Short mmCIF file of C-alpha atoms in Angstrom, two decimals:
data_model
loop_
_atom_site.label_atom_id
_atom_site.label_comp_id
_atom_site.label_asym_id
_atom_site.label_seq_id
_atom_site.Cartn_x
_atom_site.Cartn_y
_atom_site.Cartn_z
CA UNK A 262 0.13 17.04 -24.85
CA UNK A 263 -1.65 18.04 -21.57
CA UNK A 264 -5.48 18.14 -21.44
CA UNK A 265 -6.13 21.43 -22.16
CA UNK A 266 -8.99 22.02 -19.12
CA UNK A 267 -6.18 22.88 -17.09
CA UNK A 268 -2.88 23.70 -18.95
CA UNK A 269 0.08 23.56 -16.20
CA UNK A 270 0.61 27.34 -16.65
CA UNK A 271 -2.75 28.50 -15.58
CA UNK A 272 -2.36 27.52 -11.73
CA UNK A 273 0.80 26.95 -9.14
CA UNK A 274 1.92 23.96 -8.86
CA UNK A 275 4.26 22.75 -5.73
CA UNK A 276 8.04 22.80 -6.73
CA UNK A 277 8.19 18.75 -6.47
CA UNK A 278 5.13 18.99 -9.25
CA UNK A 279 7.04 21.56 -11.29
CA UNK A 280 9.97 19.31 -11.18
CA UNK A 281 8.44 16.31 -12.39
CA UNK A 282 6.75 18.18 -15.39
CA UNK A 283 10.71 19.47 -16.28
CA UNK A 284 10.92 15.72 -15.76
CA UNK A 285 8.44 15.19 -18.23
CA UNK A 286 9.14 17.64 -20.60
CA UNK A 287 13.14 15.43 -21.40
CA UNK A 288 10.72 12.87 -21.86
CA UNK A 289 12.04 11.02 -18.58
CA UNK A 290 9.40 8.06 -18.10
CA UNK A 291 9.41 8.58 -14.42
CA UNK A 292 9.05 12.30 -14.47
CA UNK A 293 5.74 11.07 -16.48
CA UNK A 294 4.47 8.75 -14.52
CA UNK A 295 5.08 10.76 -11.56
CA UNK A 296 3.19 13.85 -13.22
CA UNK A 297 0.38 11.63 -14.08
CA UNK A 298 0.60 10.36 -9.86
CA UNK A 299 0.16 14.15 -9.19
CA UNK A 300 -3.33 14.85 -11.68
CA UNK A 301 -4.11 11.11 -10.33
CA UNK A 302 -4.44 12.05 -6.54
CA UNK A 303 -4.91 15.91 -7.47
CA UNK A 304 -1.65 16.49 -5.59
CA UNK A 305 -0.90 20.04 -6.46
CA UNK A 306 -2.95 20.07 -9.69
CA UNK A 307 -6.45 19.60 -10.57
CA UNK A 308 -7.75 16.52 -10.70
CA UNK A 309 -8.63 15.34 -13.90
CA UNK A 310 -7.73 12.90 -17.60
CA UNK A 311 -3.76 14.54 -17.72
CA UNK A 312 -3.28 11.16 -15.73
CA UNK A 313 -4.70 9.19 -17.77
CA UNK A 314 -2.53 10.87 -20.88
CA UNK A 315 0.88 10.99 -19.09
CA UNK A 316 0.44 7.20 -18.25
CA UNK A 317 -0.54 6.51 -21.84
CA UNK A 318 2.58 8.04 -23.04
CA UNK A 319 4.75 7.06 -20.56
CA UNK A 320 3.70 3.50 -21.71
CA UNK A 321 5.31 4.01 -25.29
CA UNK A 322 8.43 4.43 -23.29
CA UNK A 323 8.95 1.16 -21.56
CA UNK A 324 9.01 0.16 -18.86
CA UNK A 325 6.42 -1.80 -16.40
CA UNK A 326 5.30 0.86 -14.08
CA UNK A 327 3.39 2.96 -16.81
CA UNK A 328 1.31 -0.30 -17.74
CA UNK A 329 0.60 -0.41 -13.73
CA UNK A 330 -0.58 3.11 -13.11
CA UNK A 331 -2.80 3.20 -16.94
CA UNK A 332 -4.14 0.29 -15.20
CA UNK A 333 -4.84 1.95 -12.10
CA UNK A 334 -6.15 5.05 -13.68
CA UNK A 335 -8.59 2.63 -16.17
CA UNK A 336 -9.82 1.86 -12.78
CA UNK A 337 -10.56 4.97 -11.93
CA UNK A 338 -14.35 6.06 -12.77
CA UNK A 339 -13.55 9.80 -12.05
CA UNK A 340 -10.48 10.49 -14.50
CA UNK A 341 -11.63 7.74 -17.27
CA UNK A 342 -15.17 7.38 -18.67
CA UNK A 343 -14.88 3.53 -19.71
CA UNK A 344 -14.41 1.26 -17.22
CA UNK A 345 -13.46 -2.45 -18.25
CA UNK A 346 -12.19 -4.72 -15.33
CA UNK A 347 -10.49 -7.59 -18.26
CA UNK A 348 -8.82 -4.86 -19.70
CA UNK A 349 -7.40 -3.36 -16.08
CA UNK A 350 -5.92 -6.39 -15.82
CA UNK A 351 -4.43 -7.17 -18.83
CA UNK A 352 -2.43 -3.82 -18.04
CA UNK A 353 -1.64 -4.93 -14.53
CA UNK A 354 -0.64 -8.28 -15.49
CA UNK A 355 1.62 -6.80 -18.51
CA UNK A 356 3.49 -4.69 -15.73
CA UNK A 357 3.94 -7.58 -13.63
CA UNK A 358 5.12 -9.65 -16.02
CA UNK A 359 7.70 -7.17 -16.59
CA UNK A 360 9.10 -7.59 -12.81
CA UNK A 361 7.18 -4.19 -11.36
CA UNK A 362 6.31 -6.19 -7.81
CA UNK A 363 3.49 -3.76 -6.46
CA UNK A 364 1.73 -5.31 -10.21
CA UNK A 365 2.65 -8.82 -8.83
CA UNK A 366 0.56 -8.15 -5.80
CA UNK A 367 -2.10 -6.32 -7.51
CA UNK A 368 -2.92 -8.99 -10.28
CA UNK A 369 -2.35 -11.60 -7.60
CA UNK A 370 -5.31 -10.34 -5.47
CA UNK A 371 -7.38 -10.31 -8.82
CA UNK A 372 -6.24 -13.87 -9.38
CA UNK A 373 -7.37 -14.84 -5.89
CA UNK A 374 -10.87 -13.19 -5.83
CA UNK A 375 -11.33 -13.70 -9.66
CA UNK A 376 -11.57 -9.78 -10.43
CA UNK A 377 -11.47 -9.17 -14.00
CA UNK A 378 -9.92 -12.45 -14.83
CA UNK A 379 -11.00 -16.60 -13.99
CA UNK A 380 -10.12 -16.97 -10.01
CA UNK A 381 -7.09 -19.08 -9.62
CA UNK A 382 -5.99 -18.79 -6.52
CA UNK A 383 -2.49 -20.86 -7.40
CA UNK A 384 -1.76 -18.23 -10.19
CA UNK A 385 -2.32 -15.57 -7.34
CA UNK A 386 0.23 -17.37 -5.05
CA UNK A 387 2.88 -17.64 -7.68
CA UNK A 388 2.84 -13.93 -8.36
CA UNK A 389 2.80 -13.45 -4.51
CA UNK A 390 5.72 -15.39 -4.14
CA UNK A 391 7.34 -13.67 -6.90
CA UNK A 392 6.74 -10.38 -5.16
CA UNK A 393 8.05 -11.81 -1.65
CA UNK A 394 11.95 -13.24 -3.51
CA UNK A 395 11.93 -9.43 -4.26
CA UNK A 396 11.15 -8.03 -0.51
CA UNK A 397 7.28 -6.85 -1.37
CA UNK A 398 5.95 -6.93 1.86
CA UNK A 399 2.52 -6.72 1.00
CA UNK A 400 3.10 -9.93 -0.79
CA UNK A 401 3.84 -11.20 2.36
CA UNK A 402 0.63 -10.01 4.04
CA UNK A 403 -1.44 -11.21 1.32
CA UNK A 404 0.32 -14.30 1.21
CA UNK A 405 0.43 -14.97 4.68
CA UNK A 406 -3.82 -14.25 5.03
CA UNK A 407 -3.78 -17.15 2.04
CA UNK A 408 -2.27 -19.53 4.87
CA UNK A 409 -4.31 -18.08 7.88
CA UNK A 410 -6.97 -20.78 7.05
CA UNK A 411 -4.48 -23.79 6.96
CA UNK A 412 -1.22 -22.94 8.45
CA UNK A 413 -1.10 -20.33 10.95
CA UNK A 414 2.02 -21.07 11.93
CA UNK A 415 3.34 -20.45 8.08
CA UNK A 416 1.22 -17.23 8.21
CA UNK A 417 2.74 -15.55 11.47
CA UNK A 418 6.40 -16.41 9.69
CA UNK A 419 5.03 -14.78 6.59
CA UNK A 420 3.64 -11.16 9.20
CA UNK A 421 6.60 -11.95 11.13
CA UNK A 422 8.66 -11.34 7.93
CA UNK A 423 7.22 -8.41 6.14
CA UNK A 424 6.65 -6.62 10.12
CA UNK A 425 11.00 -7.03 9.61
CA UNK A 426 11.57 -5.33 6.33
CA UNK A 427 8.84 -2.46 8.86
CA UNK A 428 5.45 -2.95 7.48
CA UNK A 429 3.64 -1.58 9.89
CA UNK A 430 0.17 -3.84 8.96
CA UNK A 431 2.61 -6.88 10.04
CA UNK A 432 3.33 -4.93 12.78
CA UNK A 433 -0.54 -5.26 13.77
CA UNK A 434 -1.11 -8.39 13.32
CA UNK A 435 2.53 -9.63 15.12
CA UNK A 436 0.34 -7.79 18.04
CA UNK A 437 -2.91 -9.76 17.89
CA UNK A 438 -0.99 -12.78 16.94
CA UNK A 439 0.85 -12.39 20.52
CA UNK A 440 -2.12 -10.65 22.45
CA UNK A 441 -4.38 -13.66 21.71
CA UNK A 442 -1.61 -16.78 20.90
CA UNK A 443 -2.92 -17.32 17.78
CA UNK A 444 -0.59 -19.45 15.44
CA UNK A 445 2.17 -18.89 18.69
CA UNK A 446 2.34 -19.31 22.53
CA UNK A 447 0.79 -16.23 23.91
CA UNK A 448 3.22 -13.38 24.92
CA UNK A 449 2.24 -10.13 25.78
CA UNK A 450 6.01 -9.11 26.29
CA UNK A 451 6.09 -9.29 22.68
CA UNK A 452 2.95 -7.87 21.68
CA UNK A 453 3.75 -4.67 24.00
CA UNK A 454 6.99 -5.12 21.68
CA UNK A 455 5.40 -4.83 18.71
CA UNK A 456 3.10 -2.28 19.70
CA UNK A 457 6.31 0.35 20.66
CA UNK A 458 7.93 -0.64 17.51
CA UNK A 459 4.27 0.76 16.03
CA UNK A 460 5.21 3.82 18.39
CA UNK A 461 8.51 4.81 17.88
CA UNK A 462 7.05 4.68 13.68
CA UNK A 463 4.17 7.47 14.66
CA UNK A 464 1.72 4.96 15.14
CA UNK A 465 -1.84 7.03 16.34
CA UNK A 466 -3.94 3.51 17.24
CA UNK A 467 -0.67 2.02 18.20
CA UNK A 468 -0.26 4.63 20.93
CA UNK A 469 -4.00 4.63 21.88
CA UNK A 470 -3.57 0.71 22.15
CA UNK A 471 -0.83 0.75 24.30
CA UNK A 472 -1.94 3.37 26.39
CA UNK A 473 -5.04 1.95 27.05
CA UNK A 474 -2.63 -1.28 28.32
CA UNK A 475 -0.88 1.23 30.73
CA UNK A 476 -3.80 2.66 31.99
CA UNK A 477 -5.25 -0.91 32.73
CA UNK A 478 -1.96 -2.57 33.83
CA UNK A 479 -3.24 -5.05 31.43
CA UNK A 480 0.08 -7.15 30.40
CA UNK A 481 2.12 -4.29 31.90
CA UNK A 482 2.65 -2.75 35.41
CA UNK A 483 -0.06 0.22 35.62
CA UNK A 484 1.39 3.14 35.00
CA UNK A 485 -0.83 6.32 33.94
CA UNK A 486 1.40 8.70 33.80
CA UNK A 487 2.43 6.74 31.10
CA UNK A 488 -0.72 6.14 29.46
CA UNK A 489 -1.31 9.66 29.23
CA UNK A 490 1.97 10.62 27.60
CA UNK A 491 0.68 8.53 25.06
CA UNK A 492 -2.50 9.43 24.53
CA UNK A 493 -0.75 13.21 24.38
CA UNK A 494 1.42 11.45 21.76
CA UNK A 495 -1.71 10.75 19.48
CA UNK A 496 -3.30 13.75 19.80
CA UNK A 497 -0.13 15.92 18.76
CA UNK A 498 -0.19 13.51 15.71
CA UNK A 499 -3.95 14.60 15.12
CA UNK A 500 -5.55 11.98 17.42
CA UNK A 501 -8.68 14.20 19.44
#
Protein backbone atom coordinates (compact mmCIF):
# COMPACT_ATOMS: atom_id res chain seq x y z
CA UNK A 1 0.00 0.00 0.00
CA UNK A 2 0.92 3.60 -1.05
CA UNK A 3 1.76 6.22 1.63
CA UNK A 4 -1.28 7.72 2.14
CA UNK A 5 0.15 11.68 2.09
CA UNK A 6 -0.38 11.49 -1.44
CA UNK A 7 -2.65 8.60 -2.69
CA UNK A 8 -2.03 8.28 -6.68
CA UNK A 9 -5.65 9.41 -7.28
CA UNK A 10 -5.45 12.78 -5.72
CA UNK A 11 -3.05 14.40 -8.46
CA UNK A 12 -2.16 13.66 -12.42
CA UNK A 13 0.32 11.72 -13.01
CA UNK A 14 2.17 11.54 -16.65
CA UNK A 15 0.84 8.51 -18.73
CA UNK A 16 4.47 6.70 -18.46
CA UNK A 17 3.78 7.11 -14.40
CA UNK A 18 0.22 5.82 -14.77
CA UNK A 19 1.57 2.95 -16.66
CA UNK A 20 4.03 1.82 -14.32
CA UNK A 21 1.51 1.96 -11.33
CA UNK A 22 -0.91 -0.54 -13.79
CA UNK A 23 2.56 -2.10 -13.78
CA UNK A 24 2.53 -2.23 -10.24
CA UNK A 25 -0.78 -2.99 -9.49
CA UNK A 26 -0.09 -7.09 -11.55
CA UNK A 27 2.51 -6.97 -9.14
CA UNK A 28 5.22 -6.70 -12.05
CA UNK A 29 8.62 -6.07 -10.05
CA UNK A 30 9.72 -3.60 -12.60
CA UNK A 31 6.53 -1.68 -12.81
CA UNK A 32 7.51 -1.33 -8.89
CA UNK A 33 10.66 -0.39 -8.97
CA UNK A 34 10.01 1.94 -11.68
CA UNK A 35 7.04 3.58 -9.61
CA UNK A 36 9.25 3.86 -6.69
CA UNK A 37 12.11 5.69 -9.52
CA UNK A 38 9.18 8.12 -10.16
CA UNK A 39 8.30 9.21 -6.05
CA UNK A 40 12.33 8.81 -5.88
CA UNK A 41 13.18 11.74 -8.32
CA UNK A 42 9.52 13.27 -7.88
CA UNK A 43 9.06 12.57 -11.59
CA UNK A 44 5.41 13.19 -12.04
CA UNK A 45 4.48 12.58 -8.38
CA UNK A 46 5.32 14.09 -5.18
CA UNK A 47 8.26 13.44 -3.73
CA UNK A 48 8.13 11.52 -0.77
CA UNK A 49 8.50 7.57 1.40
CA UNK A 50 6.11 5.69 -1.63
CA UNK A 51 9.80 5.02 -2.86
CA UNK A 52 10.99 3.79 -0.18
CA UNK A 53 7.70 1.28 0.11
CA UNK A 54 7.57 0.21 -3.59
CA UNK A 55 11.35 -0.75 -3.32
CA UNK A 56 10.65 -2.60 -0.09
CA UNK A 57 8.09 -4.64 -1.77
CA UNK A 58 9.51 -5.00 -4.87
CA UNK A 59 12.38 -6.67 -2.85
CA UNK A 60 10.05 -9.64 -1.68
CA UNK A 61 9.81 -10.26 -5.35
CA UNK A 62 13.30 -11.06 -6.44
CA UNK A 63 15.31 -9.92 -8.17
CA UNK A 64 18.66 -7.66 -7.68
CA UNK A 65 17.57 -4.31 -8.79
CA UNK A 66 15.01 -3.75 -5.85
CA UNK A 67 17.94 -4.47 -3.27
CA UNK A 68 19.91 -1.64 -5.44
CA UNK A 69 17.35 1.14 -5.48
CA UNK A 70 16.16 0.30 -1.29
CA UNK A 71 19.75 0.88 -1.10
CA UNK A 72 19.77 3.98 -2.90
CA UNK A 73 16.68 5.30 -1.31
CA UNK A 74 18.30 4.25 2.47
CA UNK A 75 20.69 6.74 1.18
CA UNK A 76 18.50 9.18 0.72
CA UNK A 77 18.05 11.63 3.89
CA UNK A 78 14.90 13.28 2.31
CA UNK A 79 12.55 10.12 1.64
CA UNK A 80 14.05 7.92 4.72
CA UNK A 81 14.58 9.20 8.28
CA UNK A 82 17.44 6.60 9.30
CA UNK A 83 20.38 6.76 7.59
CA UNK A 84 22.98 3.80 8.10
CA UNK A 85 25.91 3.69 5.53
CA UNK A 86 26.80 -0.50 6.65
CA UNK A 87 23.42 -1.20 6.03
CA UNK A 88 23.31 0.76 2.36
CA UNK A 89 25.74 -1.44 1.53
CA UNK A 90 24.81 -4.58 2.59
CA UNK A 91 21.75 -3.85 0.14
CA UNK A 92 24.03 -2.75 -2.65
CA UNK A 93 26.33 -5.53 -2.27
CA UNK A 94 23.24 -8.14 -2.08
CA UNK A 95 22.15 -6.69 -5.60
CA UNK A 96 25.47 -7.05 -6.95
CA UNK A 97 25.99 -10.21 -5.91
CA UNK A 98 22.99 -11.09 -7.75
CA UNK A 99 24.65 -9.90 -11.24
CA UNK A 100 22.72 -6.21 -11.30
CA UNK A 101 26.18 -4.42 -12.77
CA UNK A 102 25.27 -0.65 -11.97
CA UNK A 103 25.43 -2.50 -7.95
CA UNK A 104 28.89 -3.88 -9.07
CA UNK A 105 30.06 -0.38 -9.68
CA UNK A 106 28.33 1.15 -6.85
CA UNK A 107 29.69 -1.22 -4.02
CA UNK A 108 32.99 -1.18 -5.88
CA UNK A 109 33.46 2.61 -5.34
CA UNK A 110 32.48 1.93 -1.58
CA UNK A 111 35.11 -0.78 -1.55
CA UNK A 112 37.69 1.61 -2.94
CA UNK A 113 37.07 4.68 -0.66
CA UNK A 114 36.00 2.42 2.32
CA UNK A 115 32.29 3.93 2.47
CA UNK A 116 30.22 1.98 4.72
CA UNK A 117 32.38 -1.04 4.60
CA UNK A 118 36.62 -1.75 5.39
CA UNK A 119 38.44 -0.08 2.12
CA UNK A 120 39.76 -2.79 -0.06
CA UNK A 121 40.57 -1.49 -2.98
CA UNK A 122 41.21 -5.24 -4.65
CA UNK A 123 37.55 -6.19 -3.66
CA UNK A 124 36.56 -2.87 -5.54
CA UNK A 125 38.54 -3.98 -8.69
CA UNK A 126 37.05 -7.41 -8.80
CA UNK A 127 33.52 -6.08 -8.83
CA UNK A 128 34.74 -3.50 -11.45
CA UNK A 129 35.94 -6.07 -13.56
CA UNK A 130 32.89 -7.99 -13.11
CA UNK A 131 30.88 -5.03 -14.30
CA UNK A 132 33.32 -4.41 -17.42
CA UNK A 133 32.90 -8.73 -18.80
CA UNK A 134 29.24 -7.41 -18.81
CA UNK A 135 29.78 -3.99 -20.95
CA UNK A 136 29.27 -1.45 -17.73
CA UNK A 137 31.02 1.33 -18.92
CA UNK A 138 31.25 3.12 -15.88
CA UNK A 139 33.17 0.18 -14.66
CA UNK A 140 35.45 1.03 -17.14
CA UNK A 141 35.85 4.67 -16.11
CA UNK A 142 36.22 3.81 -12.60
CA UNK A 143 38.48 1.18 -13.39
CA UNK A 144 40.52 2.90 -15.71
CA UNK A 145 41.00 6.19 -12.95
CA UNK A 146 42.27 3.02 -10.58
CA UNK A 147 45.21 2.66 -13.25
CA UNK A 148 45.68 6.47 -14.00
CA UNK A 149 48.30 6.45 -11.13
CA UNK A 150 50.33 3.38 -12.47
CA UNK A 151 49.48 2.57 -15.96
CA UNK A 152 48.22 5.21 -18.09
CA UNK A 153 48.58 3.44 -20.91
CA UNK A 154 46.09 0.54 -19.36
CA UNK A 155 43.81 3.47 -18.35
CA UNK A 156 43.38 5.24 -21.88
CA UNK A 157 42.54 1.40 -23.22
CA UNK A 158 40.11 1.16 -20.36
CA UNK A 159 38.36 5.31 -21.61
CA UNK A 160 39.20 4.20 -24.95
CA UNK A 161 36.84 1.21 -24.37
CA UNK A 162 33.84 2.41 -22.52
CA UNK A 163 34.09 6.02 -25.03
CA UNK A 164 33.24 2.70 -27.80
CA UNK A 165 30.23 1.13 -26.24
CA UNK A 166 29.41 5.75 -26.35
CA UNK A 167 30.03 6.90 -22.89
CA UNK A 168 30.26 10.16 -23.39
CA UNK A 169 32.64 10.80 -19.93
CA UNK A 170 35.21 8.46 -22.01
CA UNK A 171 34.50 10.56 -24.64
CA UNK A 172 36.08 13.51 -22.46
CA UNK A 173 38.76 12.17 -21.31
CA UNK A 174 39.79 10.33 -24.99
CA UNK A 175 39.92 14.36 -25.62
CA UNK A 176 42.32 15.47 -22.89
CA UNK A 177 44.12 12.25 -23.23
CA UNK A 178 44.88 13.40 -27.03
CA UNK A 179 44.86 17.30 -26.41
CA UNK A 180 47.70 16.93 -23.86
CA UNK A 181 49.45 13.20 -24.90
CA UNK A 182 48.90 11.91 -21.78
CA UNK A 183 49.24 8.00 -21.59
CA UNK A 184 49.50 8.45 -25.87
CA UNK A 185 51.46 10.46 -28.52
CA UNK A 186 49.70 13.72 -28.75
CA UNK A 187 47.07 14.07 -31.58
CA UNK A 188 44.82 16.73 -31.89
CA UNK A 189 43.29 15.07 -35.12
CA UNK A 190 41.89 12.74 -32.72
CA UNK A 191 40.94 14.83 -29.96
CA UNK A 192 38.94 17.20 -32.54
CA UNK A 193 37.61 13.48 -33.28
CA UNK A 194 36.46 12.86 -30.16
CA UNK A 195 35.16 16.12 -29.50
CA UNK A 196 32.53 15.84 -32.84
CA UNK A 197 31.69 12.43 -31.76
CA UNK A 198 30.68 14.55 -28.30
CA UNK A 199 28.79 16.78 -30.99
CA UNK A 200 26.95 14.79 -33.18
CA UNK A 201 25.61 13.13 -29.27
CA UNK A 202 24.24 16.88 -28.22
CA UNK A 203 27.20 17.60 -26.42
CA UNK A 204 26.71 21.59 -24.92
CA UNK A 205 30.66 21.87 -23.52
CA UNK A 206 31.62 19.65 -26.34
CA UNK A 207 30.40 22.24 -28.83
CA UNK A 208 31.66 25.24 -26.76
CA UNK A 209 35.10 23.31 -26.71
CA UNK A 210 35.36 22.85 -30.16
CA UNK A 211 34.20 26.05 -31.12
CA UNK A 212 36.44 27.80 -29.11
CA UNK A 213 39.25 25.51 -31.28
CA UNK A 214 37.68 27.00 -34.52
CA UNK A 215 37.63 30.31 -33.44
CA UNK A 216 41.40 30.05 -32.40
CA UNK A 217 42.57 27.82 -35.29
CA UNK A 218 44.02 26.05 -32.42
CA UNK A 219 44.66 22.31 -33.85
CA UNK A 220 42.32 23.21 -36.73
CA UNK A 221 42.35 25.71 -39.69
CA UNK A 222 40.45 28.96 -38.26
CA UNK A 223 37.31 29.00 -39.30
CA UNK A 224 34.57 31.26 -37.41
CA UNK A 225 31.92 30.83 -39.27
CA UNK A 226 32.25 27.63 -37.93
CA UNK A 227 32.81 28.40 -34.45
CA UNK A 228 29.75 30.27 -34.35
CA UNK A 229 27.47 27.60 -35.77
CA UNK A 230 28.52 25.93 -32.84
CA UNK A 231 28.24 28.09 -30.29
CA UNK A 232 24.46 28.61 -31.98
CA UNK A 233 24.39 24.81 -31.55
CA UNK A 234 24.75 25.13 -27.65
CA UNK A 235 22.62 27.73 -27.11
CA UNK A 236 19.56 26.06 -29.02
CA UNK A 237 20.39 23.13 -26.59
CA UNK A 238 20.03 25.72 -23.61
CA UNK A 239 23.68 26.93 -23.64
CA UNK A 240 23.30 31.22 -23.03
Amino acid sequence: TLHQTHPMQHFEVSPITALFQRSSDMNDVYGIVHLGCCFQKGDGVPRDKNALLLFQRAVGNGGALPFFQLGLCDDDADIHFTRNKEKVFELIRQAAEMGDTNAMVTAGHRYEIGYGTDEDKNKAIELYRQAIDMNNTDAMMKLGHCYMKGDIQKAFELFQQAASLGNKNAMLWLVCCYESGNGVPQDKEKAIESLQRLVDMGDIDAMVKLGDWYLKGDGVTQDKEKAIELYQQGADLGNY
